[in-house]
Amino acid sequence: MATIAPTSETKCLLKFVVNDREVSVASPASQRLSRALREQLGLTGTKVGCDAGDCGACTVLLDGEPVCACLVALGQVENRAITTIEGLKSRPPLFDRLQRAFLRHGAAQCGACTPGVLVSATALLERNSSPSETDVMDALGGVLCRCTGYRKIISAVLDAAVLNPRTTSAETSCLAVGATVGQRVVRLDGKGKVEGTEIYGADEIPVETLALRVIRCPYHRARFRFGELKPFIAAHPGVEAVLTSKNVPGEDCYGVIPSFADQPVFAHEEGEARFRGEAIAAIVGQPEAIENLDPAIFPVSWEELPPLRTIDEALAPGATLIHPNRAGNVLTSGRVVRGDVEEALAEADEVVEGEFETGFVEHACIEPEAGFARRVGDQIEIQACTQSPYVDRGDIAKLLGIPAEKVRVIPTAVGGGFGTKLDLSVQPFLALAAWRLWRPVRMVYSRIESMISTTKRHPARMRCRAGATKDGKLVALDFTADFNTGAYSSWGPTVAARVPVHASGPYLVPHYRAVTRAIHTNIVPAGAFRGFGVPQMAIAQEQLYDDLAIRLGIDPLEFRILNALGNHTPTVTGQIMGEGVGIRTCFEALRGKWNAARTEAVEFNAKTKGPIRRGVGIAGMWYGCGNTSLPNPSTVRVGLKRNGRIALHQGAVDIGQGSNTVVTQICADGLRAPVDCFDLISADTSITPDCGKTSASRQTFVTGKAAYLAGKELRRSILRLANSCDEDAVIAFGESTLTIREGEKQHEVFLQDLALDKQGYVLTIEQTFDPPTSRLDQNGQGIPYAVYGFGAHMAEIAVDIELGTVRVLKVVAAHDVGRAINPTLIEGQIEGGVAQGLGMALMEEFFPGKGENLHDYLIPSAGDVPPVESILIEDPSSIGPFGAKGIGEQAVIPTAPAILNAIHHATGVRMRRIPATPDRIREAILASISSDETGATRA
C-alpha cells in the first residue's frame, strides 16, 4: 500500500537542458524525470496522474519527441534537452495559436491533462502542419482526459493548424455591457490552465514540510493488532510520529451527511478494518525518510475475516452486521408511490419486465487527491483539492474538537472531481498530523492509493415492470433497486432517495412504485458520481421502455414523445412544474435525424455480407437540480472597490465545469457591468461565503441565482449613491469613478471620497438563494426539486457480431438547459458526459482488489469518443438565473441507455449486465442464436 516505492540509491550530479536553460540536479540516476521537474526544479506544470505511463499527463518533449516524464529515468536525460509546458512559450507562433485555440474552443476544463495535451499537440504540429483528424487523435492517444470528451481538444488542435483560425468564443473586452449571458465567453480561469501555472493539490510545498504515508488494510475485512510503535519510531531516523485512532482528539466519526456519519479517520484496533484500503495508521516524518520507508516493516499483525462483498451476501439471513446499529446491513431506503401499480399492470394491454445490473465505476480523475495542512496558532489550515470546502471544514472541526471557525479550507484547482472529491480523502490525515506536530504536512495519493480508498459509482441491481395501453400510453411502472454502498455511508442515502423520484424517466406515469435500498458490504465505499444513481436507473428504465414500444409496434422515439411530461402534467411525486419542461422539444429535435439514421442502418444491415451490423438507439432523461427536498442555499458577496472594480466572492468550487466563468457572467448581467470589471475571489472558507457543494448540477442554478440577486442589489445601491431611481440608467465603471447616465443627465461618483465598510469596500452586498422545495411525505409525494433539466440522446453504432465489439459512430444530444449562459461550456459538459456514458456502457467496471490502475481499468481515449452534435433547447424556468438550469449530471445520463438500445437495434440482444463488454455481447448473441435454433427445432 506504499504511496512511493522506497529507494536509497546514491545521488549523482546530472546536467541537462530544460526549457533552453542548463540545469544541474543532484539525484539518483533512477529517479523519475517527472519528480525532478516538479519537486527540484519547481516546474509543476507537468502533472503526475499515474506514475506508470498510462495517463500521459506528465508528457514533455525529450529532444523534441513527446515522452511520459514518469517513465524516463533522470540518468537517461543527461546532456539532452527537455521542454515542459512552461517552455512551450518559446515556440511562437505555434504555441500562441494552440493556447488561443484551446481557450476559444473550451478545450481545457479541469486542466489536469492540458499540459500533456498541449505538449503532444505541439510535437504533432511541428512535424505536420496540416494534420487530419485521425492524425490528431493518434498524436493525443497517449493522453487521457476525463472531462472534455476530447472533441473540443481535437477541434482546437485542428484550428491551431490554420493560420487564420475561426473564432468560436468571445473575448470579455468585446462583449456588450449587460449582454454576456448567452455568449461564448472564454473561460476566465483558462489562462493558467493553458500556461501550466494553475495550482493543484500537489503543486505547492511549504518550507520544512513533513511527509505522510498511510498504512492501509490489505484485506476486504480484517482484525489487526499494532506492535511496539515507539521502538519503531526510534529505529527509523526522520520518522516524527505514528498516528492511530487513539490520536484523534475530537469525535472520531465523519461523513458527508451528518445524520448518517459513520466513518473513522483510522479503523479502530479494538474493532476491525471494514474494507481493503481502509486506513489504520499514518507515519509522518522527513520526506526522504518517509519515501525510503518500507511499509512492510510497519509493526502490525492481521487476522483476515470472511468479507461480505456482494449484495446477496450482505442480505443473507444471519450475515454479520457491518455496522451493529444497521439491521440487515441496510443503510437506508427510498420510496415513491402513486396510484395502484398492481391493478394498473393487471389491466395493461402490454407488460414487459426485466432485471438489470451495473458494476462499480471508478471516477479516474486525472489528478489524484493531494494537499497539505499547517497549524497557525489555534487554527488549522488545509489546502487541498475538494468539491465541498464547507463540508470539509465541519468534519475537520469535529475530528479535532475545535470550533468550525478555527478551520480554514483553501481549495486548490481541482483536476477532475465528478463527485469523488465531495468526500474527505487526505484532509483528516493532514489535519491531525499538522495539529499534533505544529509543522506543515503534505500528502499526495498514488494512483493505486486513490483507486483503492476513494468512493466509486454504486453498483446497482434493478428489477422493473412497465405496462401500457395498446395505443402506447404508459399506465404503470414498478421499480425496485438495491445499491451496493460499501463499508461506509458516504452518499448512499442520497442515491437511495434520488433514484425513486427519477425512475419513471421524464414521462407521465399515472401508477408508480419505486423502492430502493442502500446495502452495506465490505467494499470501498460507493459515493457520488455524476448523477447519484440516476445513470444506473436510466439503463434499466430506458431499455425497458424500448422493449415496451417494440412489443406495441410503436417507434421508440414516437413512444417517448407520446408519453413525455408537459408543463401541466404531474410527475410521480405529484409535482406540476407549470413551465420549463422541455423534454418533448428535446425528442422532437431528434426526429429528423432519428428517422434518417434508422433508415440508413436498416438498409446497411440488409445489404451487408460481413459481420458489422449498424444500430441506432435513443434515450431520454430528467434530473432535479440541487438537493432532494432539503435546504440547498448559496450565498454570494459582491463588493465595490475604490478603484471602480467589483470583487466577486463566491465559494463555488470550479472542478472544470466552468462555474467561475458562468457565475461571473450572471452577476455581471445582473449588475449590468462588463465582465472584465470583476475580480474573482474563489472558494476559501475564510473569505468567501458558503456556496454549497459542487454537486447535483446546482452551481449554475443556485449559486448563479444568488450572484444574479447580488448583482441586482449592488446596482440598486450604486444608483442610490447618485440619487437615481432610473432602472434603465447606464453605469460606467471608471478608475476610481462611477458615471451614471440617465438619458441626457449624467452623475459622477468619486469612490475615493467614500468611506469603506467593514469588508473593506465602498459597498458590499450579500445575497442568498435557496430553491423552493418541500419535504416528501411517506409516499414520496411533494416537491423534491424546484427545477429539472431534461435531455435526449441518440447514438449510432456499429457492432461486430463475431467479435462483440462496438464502435460508437455518432451521438446527437438535445438538452433543455433553460438558458444557455455560456454555450461553449455547456457543449463541453455534454461532450464530456457522452464520453463518461460511453465508458459506463461499454468498458468501465472496477473490481475491488484488482485492476487498480489506469492500465487495467479502461476509460475512453481520444479514439473512442465519436463526434457529438449538441442541440441546446432553451425552455426557461423563471426560478433560475435568466431561466437557466444545470447540465453537469444531465449530460451523462442518457448516453449509456441510448448505446444499449442501439446494440439491441443492431443485434436483437438485450444487454442486462453492464458494461456491455465484447465477451458479454458475444455471449448474448450466441445465446440468442441458440435460443432461435432450439425454438425452430421444436416448431
Short mmCIF file of C-alpha atoms in Angstrom, two decimals, residues 199-201 204 370-374 376 380-386 388-390 392-393 407-414 427 653 682-688:
data_model
loop_
_atom_site.label_atom_id
_atom_site.label_comp_id
_atom_site.label_asym_id
_atom_site.label_seq_id
_atom_site.Cartn_x
_atom_site.Cartn_y
_atom_site.Cartn_z
CA ILE A 199 -2.09 25.44 -8.74
CA TYR A 200 -3.47 21.96 -7.99
CA GLY A 201 -3.37 19.90 -4.80
CA GLU A 204 2.75 23.65 -3.53
CA ALA A 370 -3.41 15.77 -2.69
CA GLY A 371 -2.79 18.69 -0.37
CA PHE A 372 -1.08 19.98 2.75
CA ALA A 373 -2.09 21.29 6.17
CA ARG A 374 -0.45 23.58 8.68
CA VAL A 376 -1.46 28.53 12.67
CA ILE A 380 -5.71 24.68 11.22
CA GLU A 381 -5.36 25.48 7.53
CA ILE A 382 -5.87 22.84 4.86
CA GLN A 383 -5.08 23.42 1.21
CA ALA A 384 -6.31 20.52 -0.91
CA CYS A 385 -8.40 19.52 -3.90
CA THR A 386 -12.04 19.36 -2.82
CA SER A 388 -17.05 20.86 -0.75
CA PRO A 389 -14.88 23.15 1.40
CA TYR A 390 -17.53 24.00 3.99
CA ASP A 392 -14.76 19.58 4.90
CA ARG A 393 -14.47 22.37 7.43
CA VAL A 407 -10.63 25.60 10.45
CA ARG A 408 -9.70 27.23 7.16
CA VAL A 409 -10.13 25.18 3.99
CA ILE A 410 -8.48 26.56 0.85
CA PRO A 411 -9.48 24.58 -2.22
CA THR A 412 -6.88 24.35 -4.94
CA ALA A 413 -7.75 23.94 -8.58
CA VAL A 414 -9.42 20.55 -8.90
CA GLN A 427 -7.70 16.10 4.67
CA VAL A 653 -15.54 25.28 -6.45
CA SER A 682 -12.72 31.93 -5.37
CA ALA A 683 -13.58 29.42 -2.68
CA ASP A 684 -11.79 29.85 0.66
CA THR A 685 -13.77 29.36 3.85
CA SER A 686 -12.11 32.39 5.46
CA ILE A 687 -13.02 34.92 2.76
CA THR A 688 -15.90 33.54 0.69
#
